[in-house]
Tab-separated table of C-alpha atoms in Angstrom:
chain	number	residue	atom	x	y	z
A	41	MET	CA	24.887	-11.938	80.173
A	42	ASP	CA	23.199	-11.825	83.586
A	43	THR	CA	25.884	-12.103	86.270
A	44	VAL	CA	23.731	-10.879	89.155
A	45	VAL	CA	23.579	-13.373	92.025
A	46	PRO	CA	19.919	-13.390	93.156
A	47	VAL	CA	18.473	-13.372	96.669
A	48	PHE	CA	15.763	-15.821	97.724
A	49	SER	CA	13.827	-15.811	100.977
A	50	LEU	CA	13.739	-19.229	102.627
A	51	PRO	CA	10.131	-18.834	103.880
A	52	SER	CA	9.066	-17.795	100.374
A	53	LEU	CA	10.620	-20.907	98.866
A	54	GLN	CA	8.992	-23.037	101.538
A	55	SER	CA	5.657	-21.466	100.582
A	56	GLY	CA	6.160	-22.389	96.938
A	57	LEU	CA	6.823	-18.864	95.699
A	58	HIS	CA	9.292	-17.835	92.964
A	59	GLN	CA	9.678	-21.419	91.756
A	60	GLU	CA	10.427	-20.584	88.124
A	61	GLU	CA	13.063	-18.009	89.083
A	62	PHE	CA	14.603	-20.438	91.556
A	63	ARG	CA	14.620	-23.276	89.007
A	64	ARG	CA	16.334	-21.036	86.447
A	65	CYS	CA	18.928	-19.939	89.013
A	66	LEU	CA	19.686	-23.550	89.952
A	67	ALA	CA	20.113	-24.543	86.305
A	68	GLU	CA	22.091	-21.541	85.075
A	69	LYS	CA	24.090	-20.297	88.078
A	70	GLY	CA	23.897	-22.696	91.005
A	71	VAL	CA	24.616	-19.875	93.463
A	72	PHE	CA	22.332	-17.527	95.381
A	73	PHE	CA	21.996	-15.529	98.574
A	74	LEU	CA	19.476	-16.712	101.163
A	75	SER	CA	17.504	-14.343	103.377
A	76	ASP	CA	15.342	-15.043	106.441
A	77	SER	CA	17.200	-18.289	107.144
A	78	GLY	CA	17.305	-17.906	110.920
A	79	LEU	CA	21.113	-17.847	110.924
A	80	THR	CA	22.384	-14.635	112.453
A	81	GLU	CA	25.602	-12.667	112.667
A	82	VAL	CA	25.563	-13.439	116.404
A	83	ASP	CA	25.830	-17.175	115.629
A	84	HIS	CA	28.700	-16.575	113.256
A	85	LYS	CA	30.542	-14.150	115.528
A	86	SER	CA	30.681	-16.403	118.582
A	87	SER	CA	32.112	-19.370	116.664
A	88	ARG	CA	34.468	-17.118	114.707
A	89	ASP	CA	35.804	-15.324	117.773
A	90	ILE	CA	36.679	-18.476	119.699
A	91	ALA	CA	38.335	-20.037	116.637
A	92	ILE	CA	40.418	-16.926	115.921
A	93	ASP	CA	41.444	-16.786	119.584
A	94	PHE	CA	42.670	-20.380	119.325
A	95	PHE	CA	44.500	-19.686	116.057
A	96	GLU	CA	46.257	-16.643	117.532
A	97	HIS	CA	46.915	-17.782	121.103
A	98	GLY	CA	46.922	-21.584	121.088
A	99	THR	CA	50.332	-23.170	121.655
A	100	GLU	CA	51.922	-25.451	119.106
A	101	GLU	CA	51.280	-28.373	121.467
A	102	GLN	CA	47.592	-27.461	121.747
A	103	LYS	CA	47.264	-27.169	117.986
A	104	GLN	CA	49.026	-30.469	117.405
A	105	ALA	CA	46.674	-32.133	119.900
A	106	VAL	CA	43.677	-31.227	117.705
A	107	THR	CA	45.324	-31.960	114.340
A	108	ALA	CA	43.898	-35.115	112.741
A	109	ALA	CA	46.487	-37.850	112.239
A	110	ASP	CA	44.764	-38.975	109.031
A	111	PRO	CA	45.175	-36.227	106.396
A	112	THR	CA	42.069	-37.416	104.509
A	113	ILE	CA	39.794	-36.645	107.487
A	114	ARG	CA	38.478	-33.121	107.890
A	115	ARG	CA	38.566	-32.701	111.634
A	116	GLY	CA	40.320	-30.292	113.956
A	117	PHE	CA	43.043	-27.798	113.128
A	118	THR	CA	45.051	-27.343	109.938
A	119	GLY	CA	47.737	-24.680	109.899
A	120	LEU	CA	48.476	-21.852	107.497
A	121	GLU	CA	49.243	-23.174	103.987
A	122	SER	CA	48.768	-26.765	105.197
A	123	GLU	CA	46.389	-27.580	102.336
A	124	SER	CA	46.457	-27.127	98.582
A	125	THR	CA	43.182	-27.030	96.664
A	126	ALA	CA	45.304	-26.385	93.563
A	127	LYS	CA	46.968	-29.801	93.941
A	128	VAL	CA	43.668	-31.545	94.648
A	129	THR	CA	42.070	-30.090	91.520
A	130	ASP	CA	45.205	-30.276	89.362
A	131	ASN	CA	45.313	-26.483	89.004
A	132	GLY	CA	48.884	-25.939	90.171
A	133	SER	CA	50.988	-26.500	93.270
A	134	TYR	CA	50.361	-23.346	95.295
A	135	THR	CA	48.912	-23.658	98.779
A	136	ASP	CA	45.667	-22.320	100.206
A	137	TYR	CA	46.665	-19.141	102.014
A	138	SER	CA	44.469	-19.899	105.007
A	139	MET	CA	44.273	-21.849	108.237
A	140	CYS	CA	41.268	-23.925	109.163
A	141	TYR	CA	39.261	-25.657	111.872
A	142	SER	CA	36.812	-28.431	110.915
A	143	MET	CA	34.136	-30.545	112.596
A	144	GLY	CA	31.471	-33.080	111.692
A	145	THR	CA	28.841	-35.214	113.411
A	146	SER	CA	31.425	-37.452	115.121
A	147	GLY	CA	35.141	-37.964	115.670
A	148	ASN	CA	35.736	-34.312	116.507
A	149	LEU	CA	38.818	-32.750	118.106
A	150	PHE	CA	37.937	-29.765	120.294
A	151	PRO	CA	40.527	-27.583	122.062
A	152	THR	CA	38.276	-26.854	125.078
A	153	ALA	CA	34.816	-27.614	126.454
A	154	GLU	CA	33.736	-24.021	125.749
A	155	PHE	CA	34.906	-24.354	122.142
A	156	GLU	CA	32.920	-27.590	121.806
A	157	ASP	CA	29.753	-26.017	123.233
A	158	ILE	CA	29.845	-22.963	120.952
A	159	TRP	CA	30.777	-24.887	117.836
A	160	THR	CA	28.281	-27.709	118.369
A	161	GLY	CA	25.433	-25.216	118.660
A	162	TYR	CA	26.567	-23.390	115.524
A	163	PHE	CA	27.023	-26.663	113.639
A	164	ASP	CA	23.487	-27.780	114.528
A	165	ARG	CA	21.950	-24.506	113.339
A	166	MET	CA	23.898	-24.577	110.066
A	167	TYR	CA	22.946	-28.235	109.563
A	168	GLU	CA	19.240	-27.507	110.017
A	169	VAL	CA	19.245	-24.642	107.511
A	170	SER	CA	21.317	-26.566	104.953
A	171	GLN	CA	18.889	-29.494	105.140
A	172	GLU	CA	15.973	-27.182	104.443
A	173	VAL	CA	17.766	-25.562	101.506
A	174	ALA	CA	18.472	-29.006	100.057
A	175	ARG	CA	14.794	-29.931	100.442
A	176	GLN	CA	13.822	-26.841	98.453
A	177	VAL	CA	16.340	-27.649	95.700
A	178	LEU	CA	14.960	-31.175	95.407
A	179	LYS	CA	11.344	-29.964	95.518
A	180	THR	CA	11.858	-27.319	92.839
A	181	THR	CA	13.575	-29.769	90.476
A	182	GLY	CA	11.060	-32.549	91.178
A	183	SER	CA	13.821	-34.869	92.360
A	184	ARG	CA	13.536	-37.701	94.855
A	185	PRO	CA	16.778	-39.546	95.694
A	186	ASP	CA	16.734	-43.263	96.421
A	187	GLY	CA	15.526	-43.798	99.975
A	188	GLY	CA	13.607	-40.548	100.040
A	189	VAL	CA	14.381	-36.914	100.689
A	190	GLU	CA	14.606	-37.123	104.474
A	191	SER	CA	17.045	-39.999	104.387
A	192	PHE	CA	19.127	-38.118	101.827
A	193	VAL	CA	19.425	-34.910	103.892
A	194	ASP	CA	20.132	-36.810	107.132
A	195	CYS	CA	23.758	-37.236	106.205
A	196	GLU	CA	27.466	-36.621	106.937
A	197	PRO	CA	28.037	-32.833	106.807
A	198	VAL	CA	31.252	-30.944	107.528
A	199	LEU	CA	31.729	-27.439	108.916
A	200	ARG	CA	35.020	-25.722	108.061
A	201	PHE	CA	36.031	-22.311	109.393
A	202	ARG	CA	38.758	-20.668	107.328
A	203	HIS	CA	40.836	-17.683	108.365
A	204	PHE	CA	42.578	-15.941	105.469
A	205	PRO	CA	45.214	-13.658	107.032
A	206	GLU	CA	46.510	-10.555	105.302
A	207	VAL	CA	48.660	-11.753	102.434
A	208	PRO	CA	52.432	-11.151	102.374
A	209	GLU	CA	54.057	-9.778	99.236
A	210	HIS	CA	54.923	-13.211	97.840
A	211	ARG	CA	51.198	-14.070	97.870
A	212	SER	CA	49.951	-10.789	96.402
A	213	ALA	CA	48.047	-10.980	93.118
A	214	GLU	CA	51.139	-9.898	91.189
A	215	GLU	CA	52.996	-12.985	92.461
A	216	GLU	CA	50.181	-15.533	92.942
A	217	PRO	CA	46.691	-14.435	91.821
A	218	LEU	CA	44.728	-16.790	94.075
A	219	ARG	CA	44.532	-17.629	97.761
A	220	MET	CA	42.520	-20.738	96.870
A	221	ALA	CA	42.260	-22.412	93.457
A	222	PRO	CA	39.072	-22.708	91.370
A	223	HIS	CA	36.927	-25.682	92.371
A	224	TYR	CA	33.363	-26.909	92.632
A	225	ASP	CA	32.094	-28.341	95.892
A	226	LEU	CA	31.551	-32.041	96.517
A	227	SER	CA	28.365	-31.346	98.446
A	228	THR	CA	24.645	-31.169	97.943
A	229	VAL	CA	24.605	-27.543	99.053
A	230	THR	CA	27.248	-25.384	100.737
A	231	LEU	CA	26.300	-22.568	103.102
A	232	ILE	CA	28.767	-19.714	103.702
A	233	GLN	CA	28.839	-16.926	106.256
A	234	GLN	CA	31.845	-14.702	105.579
A	235	THR	CA	33.382	-11.517	106.904
A	236	PRO	CA	34.623	-8.786	104.551
A	237	CYS	CA	38.192	-7.646	104.086
A	238	ALA	CA	38.648	-4.474	106.146
A	239	ASN	CA	40.025	-2.619	103.116
A	240	GLY	CA	36.990	-3.402	100.932
A	241	PHE	CA	38.664	-5.977	98.692
A	242	VAL	CA	36.248	-8.752	97.632
A	243	SER	CA	38.099	-12.050	97.684
A	244	LEU	CA	35.427	-14.715	97.042
A	245	GLN	CA	34.363	-15.009	93.399
A	246	VAL	CA	32.118	-17.389	91.444
A	247	GLU	CA	32.180	-18.243	87.741
A	248	ILE	CA	29.023	-17.283	85.850
A	249	ASP	CA	29.004	-17.653	82.053
A	250	GLY	CA	32.789	-17.841	81.982
A	251	VAL	CA	33.331	-14.707	84.095
A	252	PHE	CA	34.354	-14.676	87.765
A	253	VAL	CA	31.940	-12.448	89.687
A	254	ASP	CA	32.514	-10.912	93.134
A	255	LEU	CA	30.574	-12.348	96.073
A	256	PRO	CA	30.797	-9.673	98.779
A	257	ALA	CA	30.132	-10.454	102.414
A	258	ARG	CA	26.528	-9.630	103.316
A	259	PRO	CA	25.961	-10.095	107.061
A	260	ASP	CA	22.178	-10.185	106.667
A	261	LEU	CA	22.334	-13.031	104.131
A	262	VAL	CA	23.764	-16.546	103.792
A	263	LEU	CA	25.570	-17.458	100.573
A	264	VAL	CA	24.618	-20.804	99.016
A	265	PHE	CA	26.582	-22.803	96.446
A	266	CYS	CA	25.012	-25.889	94.895
A	267	GLY	CA	27.486	-28.752	94.796
A	268	ALA	CA	28.200	-31.641	92.456
A	269	VAL	CA	26.007	-33.985	94.511
A	270	ALA	CA	22.991	-31.761	93.798
A	271	THR	CA	23.804	-31.992	90.094
A	272	LEU	CA	23.870	-35.784	90.238
A	273	ALA	CA	20.884	-36.199	92.575
A	274	THR	CA	18.710	-34.086	90.239
A	275	GLY	CA	19.807	-35.774	87.021
A	276	GLY	CA	21.805	-32.778	85.848
A	277	GLN	CA	19.207	-30.082	86.556
A	278	VAL	CA	21.435	-28.122	88.961
A	279	LYS	CA	24.711	-26.373	88.171
A	280	ALA	CA	27.689	-26.771	90.528
A	281	PRO	CA	29.586	-23.520	89.918
A	282	ARG	CA	33.331	-23.117	90.144
A	283	HIS	CA	34.541	-20.538	92.627
A	284	HIS	CA	37.865	-19.360	93.993
A	285	VAL	CA	39.420	-16.988	96.515
A	286	ALA	CA	41.364	-14.165	94.873
A	287	ALA	CA	44.477	-12.514	96.270
A	288	PRO	CA	44.691	-8.720	96.600
A	289	GLY	CA	47.317	-6.704	94.777
A	290	ARG	CA	50.289	-5.186	96.566
A	291	ASP	CA	48.404	-1.930	97.084
A	292	MET	CA	45.654	-3.767	99.034
A	293	MET	CA	47.593	-6.258	101.132
A	294	SER	CA	46.997	-4.278	104.323
A	295	GLY	CA	43.502	-5.032	105.600
A	296	SER	CA	43.026	-8.034	103.292
A	297	GLY	CA	42.283	-10.582	106.032
A	298	ARG	CA	38.885	-12.293	106.087
A	299	THR	CA	37.104	-15.331	107.485
A	300	SER	CA	34.603	-17.796	106.076
A	301	SER	CA	32.415	-20.369	107.837
A	302	VAL	CA	31.624	-23.018	105.234
A	303	PHE	CA	29.046	-25.754	105.870
A	304	PHE	CA	29.098	-28.654	103.397
A	305	LEU	CA	25.916	-30.742	103.363
A	306	ARG	CA	27.515	-33.931	102.062
A	307	PRO	CA	25.628	-37.205	101.435
A	308	ASP	CA	26.234	-40.442	103.265
A	309	PRO	CA	29.284	-42.357	101.985
A	310	ASP	CA	27.089	-44.962	100.258
A	311	PHE	CA	25.231	-42.413	98.111
A	312	ALA	CA	25.352	-43.947	94.609
A	313	PHE	CA	25.481	-41.983	91.368
A	314	SER	CA	25.928	-42.479	87.630
A	315	VAL	CA	29.562	-42.201	86.558
A	316	PRO	CA	28.615	-41.402	82.918
A	317	LEU	CA	26.324	-38.608	84.154
A	318	ALA	CA	29.138	-37.197	86.300
A	319	ARG	CA	31.430	-37.105	83.257
A	320	GLU	CA	28.674	-35.634	81.087
A	321	CYS	CA	28.253	-32.839	83.659
A	322	GLY	CA	31.958	-32.038	83.425
A	323	PHE	CA	33.115	-33.427	86.757
A	324	ASP	CA	36.644	-34.736	87.111
A	325	ILE	CA	36.129	-38.402	87.900
A	326	SER	CA	38.459	-41.294	87.118
A	327	LEU	CA	36.333	-44.126	88.517
A	328	ASP	CA	35.425	-47.141	86.408
A	329	GLY	CA	32.016	-48.739	86.084
A	330	ALA	CA	28.499	-47.438	85.532
A	331	THR	CA	27.915	-46.379	89.137
A	332	ALA	CA	30.047	-45.325	92.085
A	333	THR	CA	29.531	-44.169	95.657
A	334	PHE	CA	30.332	-40.826	97.205
A	335	GLN	CA	32.997	-42.536	99.311
A	336	ASP	CA	34.638	-43.881	96.139
A	337	TRP	CA	34.689	-40.374	94.715
A	338	ILE	CA	36.100	-38.453	97.645
A	339	ALA	CA	38.664	-41.161	98.387
A	340	GLY	CA	40.043	-40.911	94.866
A	341	ASN	CA	39.533	-37.251	94.048
A	342	TYR	CA	39.093	-34.961	97.007
A	343	VAL	CA	41.657	-35.715	99.680
A	344	ASN	CA	43.066	-33.244	102.141
A	345	LEU	CA	46.582	-32.772	100.810
A	346	ARG	CA	48.703	-31.567	103.700
A	347	THR	CA	51.892	-29.647	103.078
A	348	LYS	CA	52.777	-29.142	106.748
A	349	THR	CA	51.858	-30.744	110.037
A	350	THR	CA	51.870	-27.604	112.178
A	351	ALA	CA	50.874	-23.985	111.837
């Protein structure tokens, strides 16, 4: 069993190199590290620092002012344990032990003008790289979505920054093994820039051949997950792997905090797909009919279940 997560250079893929290896990775693992993407640790650090400053020093009134009134919309601030991926995916009732800030192409809620400037620049750079990764996935699998590739990648992405604080004893692995439940992404591709736990614990893990494998933070690389939309847009040629965020044991609670900037390249709401194919690929979908839209799917399956309204 090969559980090694490979590294691919974006310029090499653009040049048509390593196509067979890339195709095999997409089909069997659906996860890889990306080098030479143009995204830097400097980009990640500036957006991370201003978000953490807001999380730690923003008043309750300031946080409430940038909390979306509609819990199904991923915009603005969500407080610690305010979401539950376990509930969304029917994997339990425990909360995500994280707090989050989210933005998209419109309807954003920014705490300050400086925050908006830094985050908009970071969003644009992540968007550009994610579009190019999606182009390479489609090229390698010989797939062409309805309307063409460029129309498909010009879409409705979401950037979510998650801060996972050090866990308290009641959220240690002995009490609750996960900080975030197993799930696959409802995206075409997902780009992740993460920071490591100071104590060396590796929290992010992906399932490969039935085994959850560590995905350590690598500041020189971007982590890429293929999402369920890539599976559907390529007729089942791409795997959308399950992944989760593990909790440290009691002996590693100190220094277990980490952050993760997660960019979801999601299709436009009217992206249509085969419901039978989605079921055949193992996706949890309760929609009727032969076809459905992405909006139908996320409205019925992937809502932002809030457990609190403040941090």
